[in-house]
């Protein structure tokens, strides 16, 4: 079962299909009308729905960013008991989420927030959105190294602002889970911003490169996912505490300390379940029926994946055309090759 692949997805993709069935993404959004689009999307919070109405052309890009995050999450956790799937809830109809504030929830929020930041910034550079384009604020500057800012630098500042405005709108600041999500959202965005790259093009007689024009580009999203996976493995458990003074406000502190977590740390509230059994309270689908590898030394080993319940062995024969030769003229003659293979699934 793919992540949150339920009525939420169907309802939204119906709208997206209507948009892309018409000629031109932006003109199609305008033609449909923002109310038609935004009211048809399940799981949006009031502030998000307002943003959708104000900038309806951005909603497809937001969805692409969420899916970018989901795909990366599934890649990073493909060999684990939790493979970035969950039992869907009302709160996860648009943005994927887990019911409890676990490490996995921390990663999921960070990677989808990063995905929206990445997708919005990329769409700006490509001219797909009306309210942004390239970042040309440095284009007149020449550095001491003899290169000049130019080209189409990615406007990461706009991507960060938009992601904060839209993604964080679904999280109340009066409870621990909301504070945790907002914190982890920002960690994901920070990874994108901190890993921006620079590309340059040489100018000069006969390729002498006497002058370079350089611009900033987004990091590969795989790099973002890898960095966040390491942060997931070193995440900090936190607890909610009240701030003293007239303007009492809830904040997060690292558990059993008086220290606030750093802005670069992923944080979680409670320990993760084993993910061995189906448990909607934690968003766990269990591992019954999951494929495993009985020779692996990783977390997909059958003993680990199947939680000691054992596994089933499935034998089948795979056949295909092989050793093909072209005969003059004009036929192709092939042999038929076959291979006996086994597949293992958890009981």
mmCIF file with all atom_site columns, C-alpha atoms in Angstrom, residues 314-320 337-343:
data_model
loop_
_atom_site.group_PDB
_atom_site.id
_atom_site.type_symbol
_atom_site.label_atom_id
_atom_site.label_alt_id
_atom_site.label_comp_id
_atom_site.label_asym_id
_atom_site.label_entity_id
_atom_site.label_seq_id
_atom_site.pdbx_PDB_ins_code
_atom_site.Cartn_x
_atom_site.Cartn_y
_atom_site.Cartn_z
_atom_site.occupancy
_atom_site.B_iso_or_equiv
_atom_site.pdbx_formal_charge
_atom_site.auth_seq_id
_atom_site.auth_comp_id
_atom_site.auth_asym_id
_atom_site.auth_atom_id
_atom_site.pdbx_PDB_model_num
ATOM 1  C CA . UNK A 1 314 ? 7.267  -18.622 -2.981  1.00 0.00 ? 314 UNK A CA 1
ATOM 2  C CA . UNK A 1 315 ? 8.923  -20.418 -5.893  1.00 0.00 ? 315 UNK A CA 1
ATOM 3  C CA . UNK A 1 316 ? 8.325  -19.487 -9.501  1.00 0.00 ? 316 UNK A CA 1
ATOM 4  C CA . UNK A 1 317 ? 9.998  -19.701 -12.873 1.00 0.00 ? 317 UNK A CA 1
ATOM 5  C CA . UNK A 1 318 ? 10.825 -16.611 -14.884 1.00 0.00 ? 318 UNK A CA 1
ATOM 6  C CA . UNK A 1 319 ? 11.184 -16.964 -18.666 1.00 0.00 ? 319 UNK A CA 1
ATOM 7  C CA . UNK A 1 320 ? 12.398 -14.484 -21.277 1.00 0.00 ? 320 UNK A CA 1
ATOM 8  C CA . UNK A 1 337 ? 15.872 -18.719 -21.212 1.00 0.00 ? 337 UNK A CA 1
ATOM 9  C CA . UNK A 1 338 ? 14.421 -19.502 -17.801 1.00 0.00 ? 338 UNK A CA 1
ATOM 10 C CA . UNK A 1 339 ? 15.399 -19.091 -14.196 1.00 0.00 ? 339 UNK A CA 1
ATOM 11 C CA . UNK A 1 340 ? 13.992 -20.558 -10.993 1.00 0.00 ? 340 UNK A CA 1
ATOM 12 C CA . UNK A 1 341 ? 13.655 -17.891 -8.327  1.00 0.00 ? 341 UNK A CA 1
ATOM 13 C CA . UNK A 1 342 ? 12.339 -17.630 -4.784  1.00 0.00 ? 342 UNK A CA 1
ATOM 14 C CA . UNK A 1 343 ? 10.533 -14.815 -3.031  1.00 0.00 ? 343 UNK A CA 1
#
